[in-house]
Coordinates of C-alpha atoms and ligand atoms in Angstrom, one line a residue:
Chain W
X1 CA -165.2 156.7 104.6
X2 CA -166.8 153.4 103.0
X3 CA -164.9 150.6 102.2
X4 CA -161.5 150.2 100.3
X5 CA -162.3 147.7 97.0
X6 CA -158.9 145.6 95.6
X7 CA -159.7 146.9 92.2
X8 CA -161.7 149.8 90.7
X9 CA -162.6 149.7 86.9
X10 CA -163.6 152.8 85.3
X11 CA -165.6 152.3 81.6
X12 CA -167.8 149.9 81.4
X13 CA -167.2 149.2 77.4
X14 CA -165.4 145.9 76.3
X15 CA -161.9 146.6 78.0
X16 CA -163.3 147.5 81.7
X17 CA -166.2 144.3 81.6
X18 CA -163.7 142.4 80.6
X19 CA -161.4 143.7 83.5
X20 CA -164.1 143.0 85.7
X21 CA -164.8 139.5 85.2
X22 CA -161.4 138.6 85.0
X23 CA -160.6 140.1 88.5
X24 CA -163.8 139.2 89.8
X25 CA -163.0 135.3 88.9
X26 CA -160.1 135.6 90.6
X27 CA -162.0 136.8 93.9
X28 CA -160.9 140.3 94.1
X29 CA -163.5 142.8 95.1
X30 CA -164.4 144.9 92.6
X31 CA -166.3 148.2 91.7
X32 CA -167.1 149.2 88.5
X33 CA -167.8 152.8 87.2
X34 CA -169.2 153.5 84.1
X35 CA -173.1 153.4 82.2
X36 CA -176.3 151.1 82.2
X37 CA -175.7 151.1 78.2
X38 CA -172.4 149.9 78.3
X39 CA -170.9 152.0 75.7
X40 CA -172.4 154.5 73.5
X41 CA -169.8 152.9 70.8
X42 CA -171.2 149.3 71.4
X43 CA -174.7 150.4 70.3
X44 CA -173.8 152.3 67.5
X45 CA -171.8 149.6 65.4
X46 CA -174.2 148.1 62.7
X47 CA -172.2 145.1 62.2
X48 CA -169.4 143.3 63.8
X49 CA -167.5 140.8 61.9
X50 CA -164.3 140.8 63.7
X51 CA -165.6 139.5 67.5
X52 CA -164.1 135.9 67.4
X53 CA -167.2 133.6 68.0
X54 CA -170.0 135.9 67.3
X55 CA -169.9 136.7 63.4
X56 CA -172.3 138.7 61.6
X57 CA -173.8 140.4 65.1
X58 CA -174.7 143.8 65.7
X59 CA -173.7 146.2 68.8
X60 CA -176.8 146.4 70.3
X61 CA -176.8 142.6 70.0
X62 CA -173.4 142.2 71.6
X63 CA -174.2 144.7 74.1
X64 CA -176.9 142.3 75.3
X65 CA -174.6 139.4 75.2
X66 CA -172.0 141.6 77.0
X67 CA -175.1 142.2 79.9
X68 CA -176.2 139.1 80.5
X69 CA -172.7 137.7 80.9
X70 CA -172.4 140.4 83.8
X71 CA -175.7 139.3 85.0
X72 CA -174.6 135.6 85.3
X73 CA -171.4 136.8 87.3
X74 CA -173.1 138.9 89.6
X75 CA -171.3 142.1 88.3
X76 CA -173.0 145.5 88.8
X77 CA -172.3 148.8 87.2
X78 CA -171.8 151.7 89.4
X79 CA -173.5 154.6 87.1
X80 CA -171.3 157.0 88.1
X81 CA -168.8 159.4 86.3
X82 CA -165.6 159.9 88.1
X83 CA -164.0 163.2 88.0
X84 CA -161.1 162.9 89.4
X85 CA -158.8 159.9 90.8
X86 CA -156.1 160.6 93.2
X87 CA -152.8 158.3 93.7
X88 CA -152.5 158.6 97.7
X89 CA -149.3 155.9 97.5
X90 CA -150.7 152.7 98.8
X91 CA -154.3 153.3 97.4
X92 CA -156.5 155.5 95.2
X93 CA -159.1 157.9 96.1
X94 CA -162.0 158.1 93.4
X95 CA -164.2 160.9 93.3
X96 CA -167.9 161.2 91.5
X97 CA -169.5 164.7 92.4
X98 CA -169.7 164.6 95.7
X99 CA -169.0 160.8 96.5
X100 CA -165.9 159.1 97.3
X101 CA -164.7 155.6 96.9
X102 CA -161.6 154.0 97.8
X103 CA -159.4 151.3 96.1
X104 CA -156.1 149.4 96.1
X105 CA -155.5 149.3 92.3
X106 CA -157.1 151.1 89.6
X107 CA -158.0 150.3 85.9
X108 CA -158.4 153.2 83.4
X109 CA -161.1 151.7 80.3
X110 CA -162.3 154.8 79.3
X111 CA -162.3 155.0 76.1
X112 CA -161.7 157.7 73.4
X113 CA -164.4 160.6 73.3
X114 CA -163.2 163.1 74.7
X115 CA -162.9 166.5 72.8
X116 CA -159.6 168.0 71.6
X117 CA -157.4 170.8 74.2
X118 CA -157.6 173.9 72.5
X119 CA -154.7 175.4 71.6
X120 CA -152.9 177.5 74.5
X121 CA -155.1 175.4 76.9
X122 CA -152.4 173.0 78.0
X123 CA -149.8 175.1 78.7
X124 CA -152.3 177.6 80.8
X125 CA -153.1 174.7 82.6
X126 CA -153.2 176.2 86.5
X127 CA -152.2 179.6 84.7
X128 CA -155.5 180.8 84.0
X129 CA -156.7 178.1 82.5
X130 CA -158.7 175.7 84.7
X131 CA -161.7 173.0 84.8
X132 CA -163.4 173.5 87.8
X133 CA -164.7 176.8 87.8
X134 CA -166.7 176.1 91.3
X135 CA -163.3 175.2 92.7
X136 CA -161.4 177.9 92.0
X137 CA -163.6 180.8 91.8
X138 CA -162.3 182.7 94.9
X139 CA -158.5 183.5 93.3
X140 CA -160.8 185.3 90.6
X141 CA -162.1 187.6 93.1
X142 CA -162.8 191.3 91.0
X143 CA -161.2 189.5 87.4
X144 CA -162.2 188.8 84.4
X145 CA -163.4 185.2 83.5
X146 CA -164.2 183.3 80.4
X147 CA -166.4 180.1 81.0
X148 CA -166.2 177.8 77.9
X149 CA -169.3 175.7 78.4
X150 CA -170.0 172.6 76.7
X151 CA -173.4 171.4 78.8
X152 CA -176.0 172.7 80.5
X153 CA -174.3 171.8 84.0
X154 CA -172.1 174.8 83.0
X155 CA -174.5 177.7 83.1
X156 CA -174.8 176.6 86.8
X157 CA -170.8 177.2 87.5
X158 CA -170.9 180.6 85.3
X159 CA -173.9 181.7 87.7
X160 CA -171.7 181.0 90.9
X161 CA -168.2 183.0 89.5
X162 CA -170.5 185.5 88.2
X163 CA -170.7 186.4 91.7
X164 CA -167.1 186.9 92.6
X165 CA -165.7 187.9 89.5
X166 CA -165.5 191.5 88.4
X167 CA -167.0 190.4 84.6
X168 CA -168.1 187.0 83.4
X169 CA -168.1 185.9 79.6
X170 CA -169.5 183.0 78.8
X171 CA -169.1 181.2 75.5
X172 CA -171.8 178.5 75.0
X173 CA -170.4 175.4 72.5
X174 CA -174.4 174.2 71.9
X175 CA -177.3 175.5 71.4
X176 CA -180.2 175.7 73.4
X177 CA -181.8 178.8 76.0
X178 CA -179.2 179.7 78.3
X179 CA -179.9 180.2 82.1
X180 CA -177.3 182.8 82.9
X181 CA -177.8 185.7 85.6
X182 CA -177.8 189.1 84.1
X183 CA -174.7 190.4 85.0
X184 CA -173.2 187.4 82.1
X185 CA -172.6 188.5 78.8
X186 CA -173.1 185.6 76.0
X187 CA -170.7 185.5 73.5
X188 CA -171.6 183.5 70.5
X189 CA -168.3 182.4 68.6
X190 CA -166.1 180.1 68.3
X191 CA -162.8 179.7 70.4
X192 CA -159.8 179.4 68.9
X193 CA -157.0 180.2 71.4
X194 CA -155.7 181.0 74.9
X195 CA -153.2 183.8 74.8
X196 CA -151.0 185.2 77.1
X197 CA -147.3 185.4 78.7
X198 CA -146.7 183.6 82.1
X199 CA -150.1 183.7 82.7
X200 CA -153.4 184.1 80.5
X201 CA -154.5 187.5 79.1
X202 CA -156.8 186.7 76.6
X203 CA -159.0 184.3 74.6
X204 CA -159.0 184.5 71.0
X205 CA -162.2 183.6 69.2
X206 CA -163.0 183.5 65.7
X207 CA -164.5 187.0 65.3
X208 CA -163.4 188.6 68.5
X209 CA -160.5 188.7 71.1
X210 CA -161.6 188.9 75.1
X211 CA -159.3 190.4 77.5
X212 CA -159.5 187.5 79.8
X213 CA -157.8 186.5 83.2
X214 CA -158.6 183.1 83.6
X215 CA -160.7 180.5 81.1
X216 CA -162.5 177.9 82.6
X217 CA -163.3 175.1 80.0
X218 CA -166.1 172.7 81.8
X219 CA -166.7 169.7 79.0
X220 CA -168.5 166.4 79.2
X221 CA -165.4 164.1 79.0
X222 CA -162.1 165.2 80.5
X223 CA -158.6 163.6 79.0
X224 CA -156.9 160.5 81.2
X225 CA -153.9 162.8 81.9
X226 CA -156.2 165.4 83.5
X227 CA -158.5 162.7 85.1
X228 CA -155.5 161.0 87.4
X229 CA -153.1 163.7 87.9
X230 CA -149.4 162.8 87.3
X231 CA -150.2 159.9 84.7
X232 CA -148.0 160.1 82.0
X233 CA -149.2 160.6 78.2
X234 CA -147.5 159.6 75.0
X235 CA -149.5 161.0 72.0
X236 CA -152.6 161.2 73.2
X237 CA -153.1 158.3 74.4
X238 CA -152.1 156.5 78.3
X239 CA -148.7 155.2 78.3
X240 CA -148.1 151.3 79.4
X241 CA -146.1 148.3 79.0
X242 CA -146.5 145.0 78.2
X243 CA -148.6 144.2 81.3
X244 CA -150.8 147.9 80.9
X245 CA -148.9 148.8 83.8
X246 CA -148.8 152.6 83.4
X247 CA -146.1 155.2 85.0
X248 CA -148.0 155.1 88.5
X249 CA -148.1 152.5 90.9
X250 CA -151.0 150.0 90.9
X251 CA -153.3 152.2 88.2
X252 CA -153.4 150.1 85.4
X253 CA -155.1 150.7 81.6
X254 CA -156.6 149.2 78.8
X255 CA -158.9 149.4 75.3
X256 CA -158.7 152.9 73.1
X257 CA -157.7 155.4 76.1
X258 CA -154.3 153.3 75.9
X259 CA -154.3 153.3 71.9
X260 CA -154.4 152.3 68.1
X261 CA -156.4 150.2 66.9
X262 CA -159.8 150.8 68.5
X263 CA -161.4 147.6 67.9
X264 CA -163.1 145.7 70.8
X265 CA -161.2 141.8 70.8
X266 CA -158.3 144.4 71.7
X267 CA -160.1 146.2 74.3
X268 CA -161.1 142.9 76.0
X269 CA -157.9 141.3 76.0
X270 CA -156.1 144.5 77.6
X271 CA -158.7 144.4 79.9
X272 CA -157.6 140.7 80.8
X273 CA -154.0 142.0 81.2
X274 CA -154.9 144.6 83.0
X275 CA -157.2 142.4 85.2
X276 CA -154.4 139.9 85.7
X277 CA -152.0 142.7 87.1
X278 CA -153.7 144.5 89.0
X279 CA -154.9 141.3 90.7
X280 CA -151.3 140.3 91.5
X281 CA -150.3 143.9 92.4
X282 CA -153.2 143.2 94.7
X283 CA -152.1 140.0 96.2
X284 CA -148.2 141.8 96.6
X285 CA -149.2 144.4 99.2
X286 CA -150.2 141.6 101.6
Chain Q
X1 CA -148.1 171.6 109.6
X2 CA -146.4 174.9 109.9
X3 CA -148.9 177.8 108.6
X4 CA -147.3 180.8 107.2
X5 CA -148.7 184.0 105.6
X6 CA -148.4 187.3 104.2
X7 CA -146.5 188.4 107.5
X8 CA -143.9 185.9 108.1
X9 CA -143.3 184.9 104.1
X10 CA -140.0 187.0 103.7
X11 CA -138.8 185.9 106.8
X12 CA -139.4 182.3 106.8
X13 CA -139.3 181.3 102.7
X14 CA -137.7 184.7 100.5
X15 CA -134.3 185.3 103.5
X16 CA -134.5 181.5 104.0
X17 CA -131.2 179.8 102.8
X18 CA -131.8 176.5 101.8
X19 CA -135.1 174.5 100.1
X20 CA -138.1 175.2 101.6
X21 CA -141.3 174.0 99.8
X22 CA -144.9 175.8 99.9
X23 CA -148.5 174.2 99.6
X24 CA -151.2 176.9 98.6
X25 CA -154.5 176.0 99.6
X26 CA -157.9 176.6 101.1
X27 CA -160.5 175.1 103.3
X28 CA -162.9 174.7 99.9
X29 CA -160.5 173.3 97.7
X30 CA -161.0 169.5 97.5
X31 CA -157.9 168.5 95.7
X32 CA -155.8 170.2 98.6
X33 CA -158.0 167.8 101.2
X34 CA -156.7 164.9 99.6
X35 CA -152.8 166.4 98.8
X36 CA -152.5 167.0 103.1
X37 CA -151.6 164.1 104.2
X38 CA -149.2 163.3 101.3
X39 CA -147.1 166.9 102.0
X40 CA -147.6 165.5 105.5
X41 CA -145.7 162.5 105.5
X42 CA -143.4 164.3 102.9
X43 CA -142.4 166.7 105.8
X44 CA -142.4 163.4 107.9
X45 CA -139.6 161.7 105.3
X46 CA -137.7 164.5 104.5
X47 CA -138.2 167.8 107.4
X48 CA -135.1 167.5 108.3
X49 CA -133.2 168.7 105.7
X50 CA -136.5 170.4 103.7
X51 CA -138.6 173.3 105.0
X52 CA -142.0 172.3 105.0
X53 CA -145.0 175.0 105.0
X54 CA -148.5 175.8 103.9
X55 CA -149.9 179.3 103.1
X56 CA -154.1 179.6 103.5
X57 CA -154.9 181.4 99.8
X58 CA -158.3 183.0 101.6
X59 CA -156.2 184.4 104.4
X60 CA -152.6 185.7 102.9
X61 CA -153.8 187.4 99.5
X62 CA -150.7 189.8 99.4
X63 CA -148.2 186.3 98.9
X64 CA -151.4 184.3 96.7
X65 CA -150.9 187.7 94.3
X66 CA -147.3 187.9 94.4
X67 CA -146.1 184.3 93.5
X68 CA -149.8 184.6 90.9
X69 CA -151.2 181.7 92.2
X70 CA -154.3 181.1 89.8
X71 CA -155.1 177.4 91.0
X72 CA -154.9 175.4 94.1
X73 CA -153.5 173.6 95.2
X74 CA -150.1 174.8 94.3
X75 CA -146.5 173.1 95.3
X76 CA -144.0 176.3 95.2
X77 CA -140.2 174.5 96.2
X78 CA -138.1 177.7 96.5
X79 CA -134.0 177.5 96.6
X80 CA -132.5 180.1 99.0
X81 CA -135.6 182.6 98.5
X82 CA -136.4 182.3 94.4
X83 CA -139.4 179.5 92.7
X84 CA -137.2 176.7 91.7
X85 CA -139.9 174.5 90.6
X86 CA -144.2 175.0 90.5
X87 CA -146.4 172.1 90.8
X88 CA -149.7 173.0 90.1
X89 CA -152.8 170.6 90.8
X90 CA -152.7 167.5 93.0
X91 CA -149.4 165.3 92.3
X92 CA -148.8 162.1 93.5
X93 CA -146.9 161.6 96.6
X94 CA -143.7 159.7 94.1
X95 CA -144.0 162.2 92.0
X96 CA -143.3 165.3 94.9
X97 CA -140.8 163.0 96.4
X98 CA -138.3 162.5 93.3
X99 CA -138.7 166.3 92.1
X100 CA -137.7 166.6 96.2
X101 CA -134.7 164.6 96.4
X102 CA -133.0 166.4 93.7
X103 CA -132.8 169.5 96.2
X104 CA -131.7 167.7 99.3
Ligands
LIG301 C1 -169.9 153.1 64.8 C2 -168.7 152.3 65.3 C3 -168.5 151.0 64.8 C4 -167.5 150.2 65.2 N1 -167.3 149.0 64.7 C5 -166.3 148.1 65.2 C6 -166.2 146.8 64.7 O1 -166.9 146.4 63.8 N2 -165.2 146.0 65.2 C7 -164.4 146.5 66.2 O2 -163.6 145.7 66.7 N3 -164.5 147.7 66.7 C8 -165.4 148.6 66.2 N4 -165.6 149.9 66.7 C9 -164.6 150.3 67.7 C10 -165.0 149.9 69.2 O3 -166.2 150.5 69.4 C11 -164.0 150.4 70.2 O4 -162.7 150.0 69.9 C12 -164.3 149.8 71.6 O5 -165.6 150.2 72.0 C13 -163.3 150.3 72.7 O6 -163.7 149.8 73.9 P1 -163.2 150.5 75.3 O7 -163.7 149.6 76.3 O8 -161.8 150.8 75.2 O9 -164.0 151.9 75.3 P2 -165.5 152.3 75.1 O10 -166.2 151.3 74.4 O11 -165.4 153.7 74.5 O12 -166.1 152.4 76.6 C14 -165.6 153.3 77.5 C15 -166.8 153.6 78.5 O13 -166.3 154.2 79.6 C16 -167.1 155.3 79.9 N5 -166.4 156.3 80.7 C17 -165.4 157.1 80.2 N6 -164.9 157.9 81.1 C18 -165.6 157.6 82.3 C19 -165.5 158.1 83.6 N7 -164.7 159.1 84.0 N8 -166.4 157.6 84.5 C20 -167.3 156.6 84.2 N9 -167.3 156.1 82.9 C21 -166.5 156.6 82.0 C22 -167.6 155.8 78.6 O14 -168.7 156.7 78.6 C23 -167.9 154.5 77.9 O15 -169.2 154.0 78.2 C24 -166.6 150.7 66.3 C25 -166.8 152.0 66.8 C26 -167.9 152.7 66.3 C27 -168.1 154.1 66.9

């Protein structure tokens, strides 16, 4: 196991940079998680006349300002996309594939991109309906499984349950050539909903329905709730006080994952906040 | 950690009177790595008045099929022999710990 940071900031747009130089002035030792570009949602704004100081400027241009300021404080971007992140009590565990990292406080800057929940697909949640299909592919020994695939990365996991599972569908959401084993069959249509009872029976698609025993929905972006297990959600969004504390102990939030109105001056100063308390949270388990 | 199975579930969990609470899991599930030592020193706070066992999914398919486990890990906390509660995924340790103390 490497080393246990004081804080771990995950997004690197305006709320988790500004996390991270706020904790890092105040000496903690930090580790941030996110992408070389910043923010997809940085580059993309033409014009930005709401930034206090910088009037008139465009995203890329801010981005750039954003970069060398990270430069100047010696902050470096971990480009890594964490799957999961565990609350062990006194500390997090962070995963990224196969990598794990370790931290005393965490601080959720993640945006707001990822894709809707189907319907049904919430409340199969562990009944059928699962992310991972690589994880849980042995209960599905000799069953029936639907693999919702949003990337490429998901042909892979179809491949592997393909070889426990009696029958694999496999519904891609983009378009491209497919590497699939044989024994797949490709199901181009849209899905709608996850049936069933207690437990999932079937997928309903816009043409079709599929007798189904589990549905594995493997997407780019995953929700905060699903990220940390046992954070709490209020509309969509992570639920905090005043201080972006949120309902677990030392994991901390900030920018649009935490709510309206997605603008960046917000995003910053939660990120501040956030910085401030997780630094003292910090200081308070000495 | 005690290990139970397939042979020694209706003995020790369904004819059990009392709260007795089950961790699903397998040697490949990640999420059930990192949710061992939280049961652990959940059965280290609270084993004396709580039941505290883990059933191997791979090994002990008859009681993985019966209770329709689907994901792992899986938290079942049974009152004198029927599922009172289910916790599926990983769960922080607070989170166990308060659904707990309503039982003891
Ligand atoms: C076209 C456009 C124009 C806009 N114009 C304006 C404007 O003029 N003024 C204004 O105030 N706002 C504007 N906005 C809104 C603004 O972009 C957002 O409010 C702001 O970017 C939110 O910052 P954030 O830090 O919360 O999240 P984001 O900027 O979304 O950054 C989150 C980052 O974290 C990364 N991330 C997410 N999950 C993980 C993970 N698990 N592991 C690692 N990294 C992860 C994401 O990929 C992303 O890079 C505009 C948005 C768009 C799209």
């Amino acid at each position: 196991m490497g080393k246990r940071y004081d804080v771990a900031i995950v997004g690197s747009g305006p709320a988790g940079l500004s996390a991270a130089v706020n904790a890092k002035i105040r000496n903690k030792e930090i580790i941030l998680f996110g992408y070389s570009d910043l923010s997809n949602k940085l580059i993309k704004a033409p014009k930005i006349n709401n930034y206090l100081g910088f009037p008139n400027i465009t995203g890329q241009e801010l981005k750039e300002n954003f970069q060398r300021h990270m430069e100047a404080m010696d902050i470096e971007i971990t480009t890594e996309r964490i799957n999961s992140i565990y609350a062990m009590g006194d500390y997090f565990v962070l995963m990224a594939n196969e990598k794990m990292y370790e931290a005393k406080a965490v601080i959720l800057a993640t945006g707001m991109e990822y894709t809707k929940p189907l319907k049904g697909e919430v409340e199969f949640l562990g009944r059928g309906v699962g992310y991972c299909a690589t994880c849980d592919a042995p209960l599905y020994k000799g069953k029936v499984v639907t693999v919702i695939g949003y990337n490429k990365e998901a042909e892979e996991e179809a491949n592997y349950v393909s070889e426990l599972a009696q029958k694999l569908y496999y519904i891609p959401v983009y378009n491209g050539d497919y590497k699939l084993s044989d024994k797949i069959e490709v199901i181009k249509d849209k899905p709608v909903e996850v049936k069933g009872e207690n437990i999932v029976t079937a997928l309903e698609l816009a043409n079709s329905t599929l007798k189904t025993d589990g549905v594995f929905i493997l997407k780019d972006s995953i929700s905060p709730g699903q990220l940390v297990p046992g954070l709490e959600m209020e509309e969509g969004h992570i639920k905090v006080d005043r201080n972006m504390k949120t309902n677990l102990k030392g994991c901390f939030a900030a920018g649009d994952c935490i709510g309206k109105p997605y603008q960046y001056i917000k995003a910053a100063g939660e990120g501040l906040i956030a910085a401030l308390s997780a630094v003292s949270y910090v200081d308070s388990m000495r | 950690m005690r290990q139970i199975g397939d042979s020694t579930f209706i003995e020790e969990v369904e004819n059990y009177q009392g709260v007795a609470v089950i961790d699903f899991w397998a040697a490949w599930c990640g999420p059930c790595k990192m949710l061992a030592p939280i049961f652990e020193e959940l059965n280290n706070e609270l084993g004396d008045k709580i039941k505290f066992a883990k059933v191997n999914v791979d090994e002990n398919p008859t009681v993985t099929n019966k209770y329709r486990i689907a994901s792992i890990p899986t938290i079942l906390i049974f009152k004198n022999g029927t599922v009172a509660e289910t916790l599926i995924g990983f769960r922080p340790k607070q989170e166990i710990k308060t659904l707990l103390e309503k039982y003891v």
